[in-house]
N, CA, C and O atoms as CSV, one atom per row, in Angstrom:
chain,resi,resn,atom,element,x,y,z
A,1,MET,N,N,19.066,0.057,-8.895
A,1,MET,CA,C,18.240,-0.220,-7.737
A,1,MET,C,C,16.782,0.010,-8.089
A,1,MET,O,O,16.462,0.903,-8.873
A,2,GLY,N,N,15.921,-0.773,-7.526
A,2,GLY,CA,C,14.497,-0.670,-7.816
A,2,GLY,C,C,13.753,0.176,-6.802
A,2,GLY,O,O,14.342,0.950,-6.048
A,3,THR,N,N,12.459,0.007,-6.809
A,3,THR,CA,C,11.578,0.785,-5.959
A,3,THR,C,C,10.661,-0.145,-5.178
A,3,THR,O,O,10.105,-1.094,-5.730
A,4,ILE,N,N,10.511,0.133,-3.903
A,4,ILE,CA,C,9.581,-0.603,-3.059
A,4,ILE,C,C,8.218,0.073,-3.156
A,4,ILE,O,O,8.098,1.272,-2.904
A,5,PHE,N,N,7.210,-0.680,-3.516
A,5,PHE,CA,C,5.837,-0.190,-3.602
A,5,PHE,C,C,5.179,-0.459,-2.250
A,5,PHE,O,O,5.129,-1.603,-1.799
A,6,VAL,N,N,4.678,0.586,-1.609
A,6,VAL,CA,C,4.010,0.436,-0.315
A,6,VAL,C,C,2.520,0.678,-0.514
A,6,VAL,O,O,2.105,1.778,-0.879
A,7,ALA,N,N,1.719,-0.356,-0.273
A,7,ALA,CA,C,0.268,-0.223,-0.311
A,7,ALA,C,C,-0.143,0.366,1.039
A,7,ALA,O,O,-0.176,-0.336,2.049
A,8,TYR,N,N,-0.457,1.665,1.042
A,8,TYR,CA,C,-0.665,2.409,2.280
A,8,TYR,C,C,-2.141,2.637,2.528
A,8,TYR,O,O,-2.781,3.434,1.841
A,9,GLY,N,N,-2.670,1.946,3.494
A,9,GLY,CA,C,-4.072,2.142,3.836
A,9,GLY,C,C,-4.521,1.130,4.862
A,9,GLY,O,O,-3.921,0.068,5.030
A,10,GLY,N,N,-5.573,1.478,5.533
A,10,GLY,CA,C,-6.177,0.551,6.474
A,10,GLY,C,C,-5.412,0.410,7.773
A,10,GLY,O,O,-4.521,1.192,8.105
A,11,GLU,N,N,-5.800,-0.603,8.472
A,11,GLU,CA,C,-5.257,-0.903,9.791
A,11,GLU,C,C,-3.751,-1.166,9.737
A,11,GLU,O,O,-3.285,-1.933,8.895
A,12,GLY,N,N,-2.999,-0.540,10.622
A,12,GLY,CA,C,-1.570,-0.794,10.723
A,12,GLY,C,C,-0.726,-0.181,9.626
A,12,GLY,O,O,0.427,-0.575,9.449
A,13,ARG,N,N,-1.269,0.774,8.883
A,13,ARG,CA,C,-0.536,1.306,7.740
A,13,ARG,C,C,0.776,1.976,8.113
A,13,ARG,O,O,1.730,1.927,7.337
A,14,GLU,N,N,0.846,2.596,9.276
A,14,GLU,CA,C,2.096,3.249,9.676
A,14,GLU,C,C,3.191,2.225,9.956
A,14,GLU,O,O,4.357,2.477,9.653
A,15,SER,N,N,2.839,1.073,10.530
A,15,SER,CA,C,3.859,0.048,10.776
A,15,SER,C,C,4.315,-0.593,9.469
A,15,SER,O,O,5.473,-0.993,9.348
A,16,VAL,N,N,3.421,-0.695,8.493
A,16,VAL,CA,C,3.794,-1.214,7.171
A,16,VAL,C,C,4.791,-0.262,6.515
A,16,VAL,O,O,5.801,-0.695,5.960
A,17,LEU,N,N,4.501,1.034,6.583
A,17,LEU,CA,C,5.406,2.030,6.008
A,17,LEU,C,C,6.747,2.031,6.729
A,17,LEU,O,O,7.793,2.134,6.087
A,18,ALA,N,N,6.730,1.920,8.042
A,18,ALA,CA,C,7.979,1.899,8.810
A,18,ALA,C,C,8.848,0.713,8.385
A,18,ALA,O,O,10.058,0.861,8.219
A,19,PHE,N,N,8.241,-0.454,8.209
A,19,PHE,CA,C,8.974,-1.634,7.758
A,19,PHE,C,C,9.620,-1.377,6.396
A,19,PHE,O,O,10.803,-1.652,6.199
A,20,ALA,N,N,8.832,-0.847,5.463
A,20,ALA,CA,C,9.342,-0.583,4.112
A,20,ALA,C,C,10.439,0.474,4.128
A,20,ALA,O,O,11.423,0.357,3.398
A,21,ALA,N,N,10.277,1.504,4.954
A,21,ALA,CA,C,11.276,2.577,5.033
A,21,ALA,C,C,12.598,2.056,5.583
A,21,ALA,O,O,13.664,2.440,5.102
A,22,GLU,N,N,12.536,1.197,6.574
A,22,GLU,CA,C,13.769,0.616,7.117
A,22,GLU,C,C,14.474,-0.239,6.065
A,22,GLU,O,O,15.699,-0.213,5.948
A,23,ARG,N,N,13.688,-0.990,5.305
A,23,ARG,CA,C,14.291,-1.794,4.229
A,23,ARG,C,C,14.926,-0.889,3.171
A,23,ARG,O,O,16.021,-1.171,2.685
A,24,ALA,N,N,14.239,0.192,2.819
A,24,ALA,CA,C,14.774,1.127,1.825
A,24,ALA,C,C,16.076,1.754,2.321
A,24,ALA,O,O,17.022,1.927,1.552
A,25,ARG,N,N,16.117,2.089,3.597
A,25,ARG,CA,C,17.335,2.679,4.155
A,25,ARG,C,C,18.489,1.685,4.082
A,25,ARG,O,O,19.621,2.068,3.788
A,26,GLU,N,N,18.209,0.415,4.348
A,26,GLU,CA,C,19.255,-0.616,4.330
A,26,GLU,C,C,19.720,-0.968,2.918
A,26,GLU,O,O,20.901,-1.249,2.709
A,27,THR,N,N,18.815,-0.956,1.958
A,27,THR,CA,C,19.138,-1.424,0.607
A,27,THR,C,C,19.414,-0.314,-0.399
A,27,THR,O,O,19.983,-0.558,-1.463
A,28,GLY,N,N,19.004,0.915,-0.056
A,28,GLY,CA,C,19.169,2.026,-0.987
A,28,GLY,C,C,18.067,2.112,-2.029
A,28,GLY,O,O,18.153,2.912,-2.961
A,29,GLU,N,N,17.036,1.295,-1.879
A,29,GLU,CA,C,15.920,1.329,-2.822
A,29,GLU,C,C,15.073,2.582,-2.587
A,29,GLU,O,O,15.115,3.179,-1.511
A,30,ASP,N,N,14.312,2.967,-3.597
A,30,ASP,CA,C,13.382,4.077,-3.484
A,30,ASP,C,C,12.079,3.575,-2.885
A,30,ASP,O,O,11.809,2.374,-2.871
A,31,LEU,N,N,11.273,4.508,-2.388
A,31,LEU,CA,C,9.950,4.175,-1.863
A,31,LEU,C,C,8.879,4.865,-2.693
A,31,LEU,O,O,9.003,6.041,-3.036
A,32,TYR,N,N,7.835,4.125,-3.007
A,32,TYR,CA,C,6.656,4.679,-3.661
A,32,TYR,C,C,5.478,4.292,-2.787
A,32,TYR,O,O,5.149,3.112,-2.664
A,33,VAL,N,N,4.845,5.280,-2.181
A,33,VAL,CA,C,3.738,5.034,-1.265
A,33,VAL,C,C,2.436,5.338,-1.998
A,33,VAL,O,O,2.229,6.454,-2.474
A,34,TYR,N,N,1.569,4.348,-2.085
A,34,TYR,CA,C,0.317,4.474,-2.825
A,34,TYR,C,C,-0.869,4.330,-1.876
A,34,TYR,O,O,-0.997,3.340,-1.156
A,35,HIS,N,N,-1.725,5.339,-1.894
A,35,HIS,CA,C,-2.935,5.306,-1.059
A,35,HIS,C,C,-4.145,5.541,-1.950
A,35,HIS,O,O,-4.195,6.509,-2.709
A,36,LEU,N,N,-5.106,4.655,-1.849
A,36,LEU,CA,C,-6.345,4.786,-2.602
A,36,LEU,C,C,-7.455,5.150,-1.621
A,36,LEU,O,O,-7.868,4.341,-0.790
A,37,ARG,N,N,-7.920,6.374,-1.739
A,37,ARG,CA,C,-9.027,6.819,-0.879
A,37,ARG,C,C,-10.288,6.103,-1.349
A,37,ARG,O,O,-10.741,6.289,-2.479
A,38,GLU,N,N,-10.841,5.289,-0.472
A,38,GLU,CA,C,-12.046,4.550,-0.845
A,38,GLU,C,C,-13.284,5.419,-0.765
A,38,GLU,O,O,-14.278,5.148,-1.438
A,39,LEU,N,N,-13.235,6.451,0.045
A,39,LEU,CA,C,-14.365,7.372,0.170
A,39,LEU,C,C,-13.902,8.764,-0.211
A,39,LEU,O,O,-12.873,9.228,0.280
A,40,VAL,N,N,-14.633,9.428,-1.063
A,40,VAL,CA,C,-14.246,10.746,-1.544
A,40,VAL,C,C,-14.084,11.726,-0.392
A,40,VAL,O,O,-13.198,12.580,-0.435
A,41,GLU,N,N,-14.921,11.621,0.638
A,41,GLU,CA,C,-14.858,12.578,1.740
A,41,GLU,C,C,-13.783,12.255,2.791
A,41,GLU,O,O,-13.727,12.920,3.825
A,42,GLU,N,N,-12.948,11.270,2.552
A,42,GLU,CA,C,-11.859,10.953,3.488
A,42,GLU,C,C,-11.000,12.195,3.682
A,42,GLU,O,O,-10.603,12.836,2.709
A,43,THR,N,N,-10.710,12.536,4.940
A,43,THR,CA,C,-10.011,13.788,5.225
A,43,THR,C,C,-8.614,13.594,5.794
A,43,THR,O,O,-7.986,14.576,6.192
A,44,VAL,N,N,-8.117,12.404,5.847
A,44,VAL,CA,C,-6.787,12.146,6.391
A,44,VAL,C,C,-5.730,12.802,5.507
A,44,VAL,O,O,-5.773,12.685,4.283
A,45,ASP,N,N,-4.781,13.495,6.141
A,45,ASP,CA,C,-3.655,14.080,5.417
A,45,ASP,C,C,-2.609,12.986,5.219
A,45,ASP,O,O,-1.686,12.845,6.021
A,46,VAL,N,N,-2.761,12.225,4.160
A,46,VAL,CA,C,-1.907,11.068,3.916
A,46,VAL,C,C,-0.448,11.488,3.757
A,46,VAL,O,O,0.439,10.863,4.337
A,47,ARG,N,N,-0.193,12.520,2.990
A,47,ARG,CA,C,1.190,12.962,2.773
A,47,ARG,C,C,1.847,13.372,4.093
A,47,ARG,O,O,3.000,13.026,4.347
A,48,GLY,N,N,1.120,14.103,4.924
A,48,GLY,CA,C,1.649,14.505,6.229
A,48,GLY,C,C,1.904,13.311,7.130
A,48,GLY,O,O,2.909,13.262,7.839
A,49,GLU,N,N,0.996,12.351,7.101
A,49,GLU,CA,C,1.141,11.134,7.899
A,49,GLU,C,C,2.360,10.335,7.449
A,49,GLU,O,O,3.108,9.817,8.278
A,50,VAL,N,N,2.560,10.236,6.128
A,50,VAL,CA,C,3.717,9.514,5.587
A,50,VAL,C,C,5.012,10.207,6.003
A,50,VAL,O,O,5.943,9.551,6.468
A,51,GLU,N,N,5.075,11.524,5.838
A,51,GLU,CA,C,6.280,12.274,6.216
A,51,GLU,C,C,6.591,12.114,7.704
A,51,GLU,O,O,7.750,11.924,8.073
A,52,ALA,N,N,5.585,12.188,8.551
A,52,ALA,CA,C,5.787,12.046,9.994
A,52,ALA,C,C,6.305,10.651,10.336
A,52,ALA,O,O,7.201,10.506,11.167
A,53,THR,N,N,5.747,9.635,9.701
A,53,THR,CA,C,6.199,8.266,9.955
A,53,THR,C,C,7.637,8.070,9.493
A,53,THR,O,O,8.431,7.436,10.188
A,54,LEU,N,N,7.978,8.608,8.327
A,54,LEU,CA,C,9.353,8.490,7.831
A,54,LEU,C,C,10.327,9.233,8.731
A,54,LEU,O,O,11.403,8.716,9.031
A,55,ASP,N,N,9.972,10.435,9.167
A,55,ASP,CA,C,10.843,11.204,10.061
A,55,ASP,C,C,11.091,10.457,11.370
A,55,ASP,O,O,12.188,10.510,11.927
A,56,ARG,N,N,10.071,9.766,11.853
A,56,ARG,CA,C,10.158,9.069,13.134
A,56,ARG,C,C,10.915,7.738,13.023
A,56,ARG,O,O,11.658,7.372,13.934
A,57,THR,N,N,10.731,7.022,11.920
A,57,THR,CA,C,11.270,5.662,11.834
A,57,THR,C,C,12.506,5.509,10.959
A,57,THR,O,O,13.329,4.627,11.203
A,58,ALA,N,N,12.645,6.352,9.948
A,58,ALA,CA,C,13.772,6.226,9.021
A,58,ALA,C,C,14.151,7.606,8.497
A,58,ALA,O,O,13.932,7.912,7.324
A,59,PRO,N,N,14.719,8.438,9.368
A,59,PRO,CA,C,15.099,9.786,8.923
A,59,PRO,C,C,16.026,9.722,7.714
A,59,PRO,O,O,16.928,8.886,7.646
A,60,GLY,N,N,15.790,10.607,6.778
A,60,GLY,CA,C,16.627,10.650,5.583
A,60,GLY,C,C,16.070,9.857,4.414
A,60,GLY,O,O,16.527,10.022,3.283
A,61,VAL,N,N,15.090,8.998,4.667
A,61,VAL,CA,C,14.475,8.236,3.582
A,61,VAL,C,C,13.324,9.062,3.023
A,61,VAL,O,O,12.443,9.498,3.764
A,62,ASP,N,N,13.337,9.270,1.719
A,62,ASP,CA,C,12.274,10.018,1.054
A,62,ASP,C,C,11.353,9.049,0.320
A,62,ASP,O,O,11.723,7.910,0.036
A,63,ALA,N,N,10.163,9.520,0.022
A,63,ALA,CA,C,9.213,8.679,-0.703
A,63,ALA,C,C,8.402,9.524,-1.672
A,63,ALA,O,O,8.065,10.674,-1.391
A,64,ASP,N,N,8.102,8.936,-2.803
A,64,ASP,CA,C,7.098,9.509,-3.690
A,64,ASP,C,C,5.763,9.027,-3.148
A,64,ASP,O,O,5.592,7.839,-2.874
A,65,VAL,N,N,4.816,9.946,-2.994
A,65,VAL,CA,C,3.508,9.597,-2.448
A,65,VAL,C,C,2.448,9.867,-3.505
A,65,VAL,O,O,2.363,10.969,-4.048
A,66,ALA,N,N,1.643,8.854,-3.789
A,66,ALA,CA,C,0.539,8.994,-4.737
A,66,ALA,C,C,-0.763,8.716,-3.996
A,66,ALA,O,O,-0.910,7.692,-3.330
A,67,VAL,N,N,-1.698,9.643,-4.126
A,67,VAL,CA,C,-3.007,9.476,-3.511
A,67,VAL,C,C,-4.049,9.569,-4.610
A,67,VAL,O,O,-4.138,10.580,-5.307
A,68,GLU,N,N,-4.832,8.523,-4.763
A,68,GLU,CA,C,-5.918,8.507,-5.736
A,68,GLU,C,C,-7.229,8.418,-4.987
A,68,GLU,O,O,-7.293,7.863,-3.890
A,69,SER,N,N,-8.262,8.959,-5.575
A,69,SER,CA,C,-9.595,8.881,-4.977
A,69,SER,C,C,-10.496,8.037,-5.864
A,69,SER,O,O,-10.560,8.218,-7.080
A,70,ALA,N,N,-11.182,7.119,-5.222
A,70,ALA,CA,C,-12.196,6.328,-5.916
A,70,ALA,C,C,-13.542,6.994,-5.667
A,70,ALA,O,O,-13.793,7.524,-4.584
A,71,ALA,N,N,-14.383,6.964,-6.653
A,71,ALA,CA,C,-15.729,7.498,-6.458
A,71,ALA,C,C,-16.466,6.612,-5.467
A,71,ALA,O,O,-16.161,5.426,-5.338
A,72,ASP,N,N,-17.432,7.187,-4.772
A,72,ASP,CA,C,-18.177,6.420,-3.778
A,72,ASP,C,C,-18.762,5.132,-4.349
A,72,ASP,O,O,-18.835,4.126,-3.644
A,73,ASP,N,N,-19.175,5.146,-5.605
A,73,ASP,CA,C,-19.775,3.947,-6.177
A,73,ASP,C,C,-18.731,2.914,-6.590
A,73,ASP,O,O,-19.091,1.842,-7.077
A,74,GLU,N,N,-17.442,3.216,-6.404
A,74,GLU,CA,C,-16.389,2.269,-6.750
A,74,GLU,C,C,-15.837,1.528,-5.538
A,74,GLU,O,O,-14.884,0.762,-5.674
A,75,ALA,N,N,-16.412,1.736,-4.358
A,75,ALA,CA,C,-15.925,1.044,-3.165
A,75,ALA,C,C,-16.118,-0.455,-3.349
A,75,ALA,O,O,-17.061,-0.893,-4.009
A,76,GLY,N,N,-15.220,-1.237,-2.763
A,76,GLY,CA,C,-15.347,-2.690,-2.836
A,76,GLY,C,C,-14.409,-3.294,-3.850
A,76,GLY,O,O,-13.240,-2.915,-3.923
A,77,PRO,N,N,-14.913,-4.239,-4.643
A,77,PRO,CA,C,-14.039,-4.974,-5.564
A,77,PRO,C,C,-13.258,-4.094,-6.532
A,77,PRO,O,O,-12.127,-4.442,-6.868
A,78,SER,N,N,-13.806,-2.966,-6.999
A,78,SER,CA,C,-13.077,-2.153,-7.955
A,78,SER,C,C,-11.856,-1.488,-7.327
A,78,SER,O,O,-10.875,-1.234,-8.026
A,79,THR,N,N,-11.890,-1.200,-6.024
A,79,THR,CA,C,-10.692,-0.659,-5.374
A,79,THR,C,C,-9.614,-1.734,-5.302
A,79,THR,O,O,-8.428,-1.434,-5.438
A,80,ARG,N,N,-10.014,-2.967,-5.092
A,80,ARG,CA,C,-9.064,-4.091,-5.128
A,80,ARG,C,C,-8.413,-4.156,-6.504
A,80,ARG,O,O,-7.198,-4.307,-6.633
A,81,GLN,N,N,-9.249,-4.038,-7.519
A,81,GLN,CA,C,-8.755,-4.117,-8.897
A,81,GLN,C,C,-7.763,-2.993,-9.183
A,81,GLN,O,O,-6.728,-3.231,-9.805
A,82,ARG,N,N,-8.060,-1.788,-8.743
A,82,ARG,CA,C,-7.175,-0.649,-9.006
A,82,ARG,C,C,-5.835,-0.851,-8.324
A,82,ARG,O,O,-4.793,-0.613,-8.935
A,83,LEU,N,N,-5.838,-1.286,-7.070
A,83,LEU,CA,C,-4.578,-1.535,-6.368
A,83,LEU,C,C,-3.763,-2.596,-7.095
A,83,LEU,O,O,-2.555,-2.441,-7.273
A,84,ALA,N,N,-4.416,-3.663,-7.514
A,84,ALA,CA,C,-3.716,-4.729,-8.241
A,84,ALA,C,C,-3.126,-4.211,-9.545
A,84,ALA,O,O,-2.012,-4.586,-9.912
A,85,GLU,N,N,-3.864,-3.350,-10.254
A,85,GLU,CA,C,-3.364,-2.788,-11.508
A,85,GLU,C,C,-2.118,-1.947,-11.288
A,85,GLU,O,O,-1.148,-2.065,-12.037
A,86,VAL,N,N,-2.137,-1.110,-10.280
A,86,VAL,CA,C,-0.983,-0.248,-10.010
A,86,VAL,C,C,0.216,-1.097,-9.591
A,86,VAL,O,O,1.339,-0.852,-10.032
A,87,ALA,N,N,-0.021,-2.086,-8.746
A,87,ALA,CA,C,1.070,-2.947,-8.284
A,87,ALA,C,C,1.660,-3.770,-9.423
A,87,ALA,O,O,2.849,-4.086,-9.403
A,88,ALA,N,N,0.852,-4.117,-10.405
A,88,ALA,CA,C,1.316,-4.948,-11.517
A,88,ALA,C,C,1.747,-4.134,-12.740
A,88,ALA,O,O,1.976,-4.706,-13.806
A,89,ASP,N,N,1.859,-2.821,-12.605
A,89,ASP,CA,C,2.216,-1.953,-13.719
A,89,ASP,C,C,3.555,-2.395,-14.338
A,89,ASP,O,O,4.588,-2.323,-13.673
A,90,PRO,N,N,3.546,-2.843,-15.584
A,90,PRO,CA,C,4.776,-3.342,-16.198
A,90,PRO,C,C,5.801,-2.238,-16.499
A,90,PRO,O,O,6.967,-2.528,-16.767
A,91,ASP,N,N,5.368,-0.991,-16.452
A,91,ASP,CA,C,6.281,0.112,-16.720
A,91,ASP,C,C,7.067,0.544,-15.488
A,91,ASP,O,O,7.928,1.418,-15.582
A,92,ARG,N,N,6.783,-0.055,-14.339
A,92,ARG,CA,C,7.470,0.305,-13.098
A,92,ARG,C,C,8.418,-0.814,-12.694
A,92,ARG,O,O,8.175,-1.988,-12.972
A,93,ASP,N,N,9.493,-0.429,-12.039
A,93,ASP,CA,C,10.506,-1.388,-11.600
A,93,ASP,C,C,10.341,-1.660,-10.106
A,93,ASP,O,O,11.230,-1.342,-9.316
A,94,TRP,N,N,9.204,-2.248,-9.715
A,94,TRP,CA,C,8.989,-2.568,-8.302
A,94,TRP,C,C,9.860,-3.763,-7.933
A,94,TRP,O,O,9.862,-4.775,-8.634
A,95,THR,N,N,10.598,-3.646,-6.836
A,95,THR,CA,C,11.325,-4.814,-6.360
A,95,THR,C,C,10.410,-5.702,-5.533
A,95,THR,O,O,10.570,-6.922,-5.497
A,96,CYS,N,N,9.447,-5.068,-4.867
A,96,CYS,CA,C,8.453,-5.807,-4.107
A,96,CYS,C,C,7.311,-4.871,-3.731
A,96,CYS,O,O,7.434,-3.649,-3.806
A,97,VAL,N,N,6.209,-5.470,-3.328
A,97,VAL,CA,C,5.075,-4.737,-2.779
A,97,VAL,C,C,5.061,-5.048,-1.291
A,97,VAL,O,O,5.124,-6.213,-0.896
A,98,VAL,N,N,4.980,-4.013,-0.466
A,98,VAL,CA,C,4.883,-4.201,0.982
A,98,VAL,C,C,3.486,-3.776,1.398
A,98,VAL,O,O,3.049,-2.662,1.113
A,99,MET,N,N,2.786,-4.688,2.083
A,99,MET,CA,C,1.436,-4.373,2.535
A,99,MET,C,C,1.127,-5.114,3.824
A,99,MET,O,O,1.810,-6.068,4.195
A,100,GLY,N,N,0.085,-4.652,4.495
A,100,GLY,CA,C,-0.292,-5.255,5.768
A,100,GLY,C,C,-1.035,-6.565,5.581
A,100,GLY,O,O,-1.762,-6.758,4.606
A,101,ASN,N,N,-0.835,-7.457,6.534
A,101,ASN,CA,C,-1.528,-8.734,6.553
A,101,ASN,C,C,-2.458,-8.722,7.758
A,101,ASN,O,O,-2.045,-9.026,8.877
A,102,VAL,N,N,-3.707,-8.371,7.520
A,102,VAL,CA,C,-4.689,-8.281,8.582
A,102,VAL,C,C,-5.416,-9.612,8.680
A,102,VAL,O,O,-5.987,-10.088,7.699
A,103,GLU,N,N,-5.395,-10.211,9.864
A,103,GLU,CA,C,-6.123,-11.463,10.053
A,103,GLU,C,C,-7.598,-11.157,10.252
A,103,GLU,O,O,-7.977,-10.278,11.025
A,104,ARG,N,N,-8.419,-11.912,9.528
A,104,ARG,CA,C,-9.861,-11.724,9.626
A,104,ARG,C,C,-10.517,-13.070,9.856
A,104,ARG,O,O,-9.944,-14.118,9.559
A,105,GLY,N,N,-11.708,-13.024,10.384
A,105,GLY,CA,C,-12.473,-14.247,10.612
A,105,GLY,C,C,-13.022,-14.817,9.321
A,105,GLY,O,O,-12.946,-14.184,8.269
A,106,ALA,N,N,-13.577,-16.021,9.407
A,106,ALA,CA,C,-14.092,-16.718,8.229
A,106,ALA,C,C,-15.218,-15.950,7.552
A,106,ALA,O,O,-15.280,-15.900,6.324
A,107,VAL,N,N,-16.105,-15.355,8.333
A,107,VAL,CA,C,-17.222,-14.615,7.749
A,107,VAL,C,C,-16.708,-13.378,7.030
A,107,VAL,O,O,-17.149,-13.075,5.921
A,108,GLU,N,N,-15.771,-12.655,7.657
A,108,GLU,CA,C,-15.191,-11.472,7.011
A,108,GLU,C,C,-14.482,-11.857,5.724
A,108,GLU,O,O,-14.605,-11.153,4.721
A,109,GLU,N,N,-13.756,-12.943,5.731
A,109,GLU,CA,C,-13.053,-13.399,4.527
A,109,GLU,C,C,-14.031,-13.676,3.396
A,109,GLU,O,O,-13.744,-13.406,2.229
A,110,PHE,N,N,-15.179,-14.212,3.753
A,110,PHE,CA,C,-16.174,-14.562,2.737
A,110,PHE,C,C,-16.885,-13.326,2.194
A,110,PHE,O,O,-17.155,-13.244,0.996
A,111,VAL,N,N,-17.189,-12.368,3.061
A,111,VAL,CA,C,-17.985,-11.201,2.692
A,111,VAL,C,C,-17.140,-10.042,2.162
A,111,VAL,O,O,-17.533,-9.389,1.195
A,112,LEU,N,N,-15.997,-9.780,2.774
A,112,LEU,CA,C,-15.179,-8.626,2.416
A,112,LEU,C,C,-14.033,-9.032,1.487
A,112,LEU,O,O,-13.270,-9.943,1.810
A,113,PRO,N,N,-13.910,-8.378,0.363
A,113,PRO,CA,C,-12.811,-8.710,-0.545
A,113,PRO,C,C,-11.471,-8.295,0.050
A,113,PRO,O,O,-11.379,-7.279,0.739
A,114,SER,N,N,-10.450,-9.071,-0.212
A,114,SER,CA,C,-9.130,-8.814,0.333
A,114,SER,C,C,-8.239,-8.100,-0.687
A,114,SER,O,O,-8.039,-8.583,-1.802
A,115,MET,N,N,-7.708,-6.942,-0.283
A,115,MET,CA,C,-6.761,-6.216,-1.130
A,115,MET,C,C,-5.498,-7.059,-1.318
A,115,MET,O,O,-4.931,-7.100,-2.410
A,116,THR,N,N,-5.063,-7.726,-0.253
A,116,THR,CA,C,-3.852,-8.542,-0.311
A,116,THR,C,C,-4.002,-9.646,-1.353
A,116,THR,O,O,-3.101,-9.866,-2.162
A,117,GLU,N,N,-5.137,-10.337,-1.334
A,117,GLU,CA,C,-5.361,-11.405,-2.312
A,117,GLU,C,C,-5.329,-10.872,-3.735
A,117,GLU,O,O,-4.797,-11.526,-4.632
A,118,ALA,N,N,-5.893,-9.692,-3.947
A,118,ALA,CA,C,-5.909,-9.115,-5.288
A,118,ALA,C,C,-4.493,-8.889,-5.803
A,118,ALA,O,O,-4.208,-9.158,-6.970
A,119,VAL,N,N,-3.606,-8.398,-4.944
A,119,VAL,CA,C,-2.225,-8.145,-5.360
A,119,VAL,C,C,-1.482,-9.468,-5.540
A,119,VAL,O,O,-0.737,-9.634,-6.506
A,120,LEU,N,N,-1.679,-10.403,-4.622
A,120,LEU,CA,C,-1.014,-11.702,-4.738
A,120,LEU,C,C,-1.411,-12.424,-6.023
A,120,LEU,O,O,-0.582,-13.089,-6.645
A,121,GLU,N,N,-2.660,-12.295,-6.415
A,121,GLU,CA,C,-3.149,-12.980,-7.608
A,121,GLU,C,C,-2.528,-12.449,-8.896
A,121,GLU,O,O,-2.566,-13.138,-9.915
A,122,THR,N,N,-1.957,-11.247,-8.880
A,122,THR,CA,C,-1.331,-10.719,-10.094
A,122,THR,C,C,-0.060,-11.471,-10.431
A,122,THR,O,O,0.306,-11.583,-11.601
A,123,ARG,N,N,0.612,-11.984,-9.418
A,123,ARG,CA,C,1.890,-12.699,-9.590
A,123,ARG,C,C,2.909,-11.870,-10.383
A,123,ARG,O,O,3.807,-12.415,-11.026
A,124,ALA,N,N,2.752,-10.565,-10.323
A,124,ALA,CA,C,3.625,-9.675,-11.099
A,124,ALA,C,C,4.899,-9.288,-10.360
A,124,ALA,O,O,5.908,-8.954,-10.980
A,125,VAL,N,N,4.847,-9.335,-9.036
A,125,VAL,CA,C,5.974,-8.846,-8.241
A,125,VAL,C,C,5.917,-9.543,-6.872
A,125,VAL,O,O,4.830,-9.873,-6.398
A,126,PRO,N,N,7.068,-9.768,-6.238
A,126,PRO,CA,C,7.035,-10.358,-4.900
A,126,PRO,C,C,6.285,-9.464,-3.913
A,126,PRO,O,O,6.350,-8.238,-4.000
A,127,VAL,N,N,5.580,-10.085,-2.983
A,127,VAL,CA,C,4.811,-9.362,-1.985
A,127,VAL,C,C,5.345,-9.696,-0.600
A,127,VAL,O,O,5.507,-10.865,-0.249
A,128,VAL,N,N,5.619,-8.652,0.186
A,128,VAL,CA,C,6.055,-8.820,1.563
A,128,VAL,C,C,4.876,-8.418,2.452
A,128,VAL,O,O,4.399,-7.285,2.385
A,129,LEU,N,N,4.410,-9.349,3.280
A,129,LEU,CA,C,3.289,-9.077,4.164
A,129,LEU,C,C,3.804,-8.766,5.559
A,129,LEU,O,O,4.569,-9.534,6.142
A,130,VAL,N,N,3.370,-7.626,6.083
A,130,VAL,CA,C,3.768,-7.191,7.412
A,130,VAL,C,C,2.592,-7.439,8.346
A,130,VAL,O,O,1.504,-6.913,8.114
A,131,PRO,N,N,2.791,-8.235,9.405
A,131,PRO,CA,C,1.675,-8.458,10.334
A,131,PRO,C,C,1.265,-7.171,11.017
A,131,PRO,O,O,2.106,-6.426,11.519
A,132,VAL,N,N,-0.043,-6.913,11.032
A,132,VAL,CA,C,-0.557,-5.715,11.703
A,132,VAL,C,C,-1.647,-6.091,12.677
A,132,VAL,O,O,-2.208,-5.221,13.343
């Protein structure tokens, strides 16, 4: 059995995790939850938030949680690159990447880089988009 990679961050992240946890419970796959702190001073207790969401939505499902911090000067495209690198890691047996699909306007699409596009462009693993 493989591992579901959960890109955990941003809008709707708890619903993305809940979706992945339910799939893991049904299939017996493992969960790997990855959060990239874009700002060093971010104070969210990601591990606590993940545990609470799992307890509420899929009791009994465990997850490995990885939290990385990007330096303040790495915000933007380099965070996209890091997420894509982790998702495309050839040494990991990801069955799929689960991430949120946030709809944005045309101006936002042009100005703000998309984490989803960065992962999709790797073509390394199937991606499941959860509407948020």
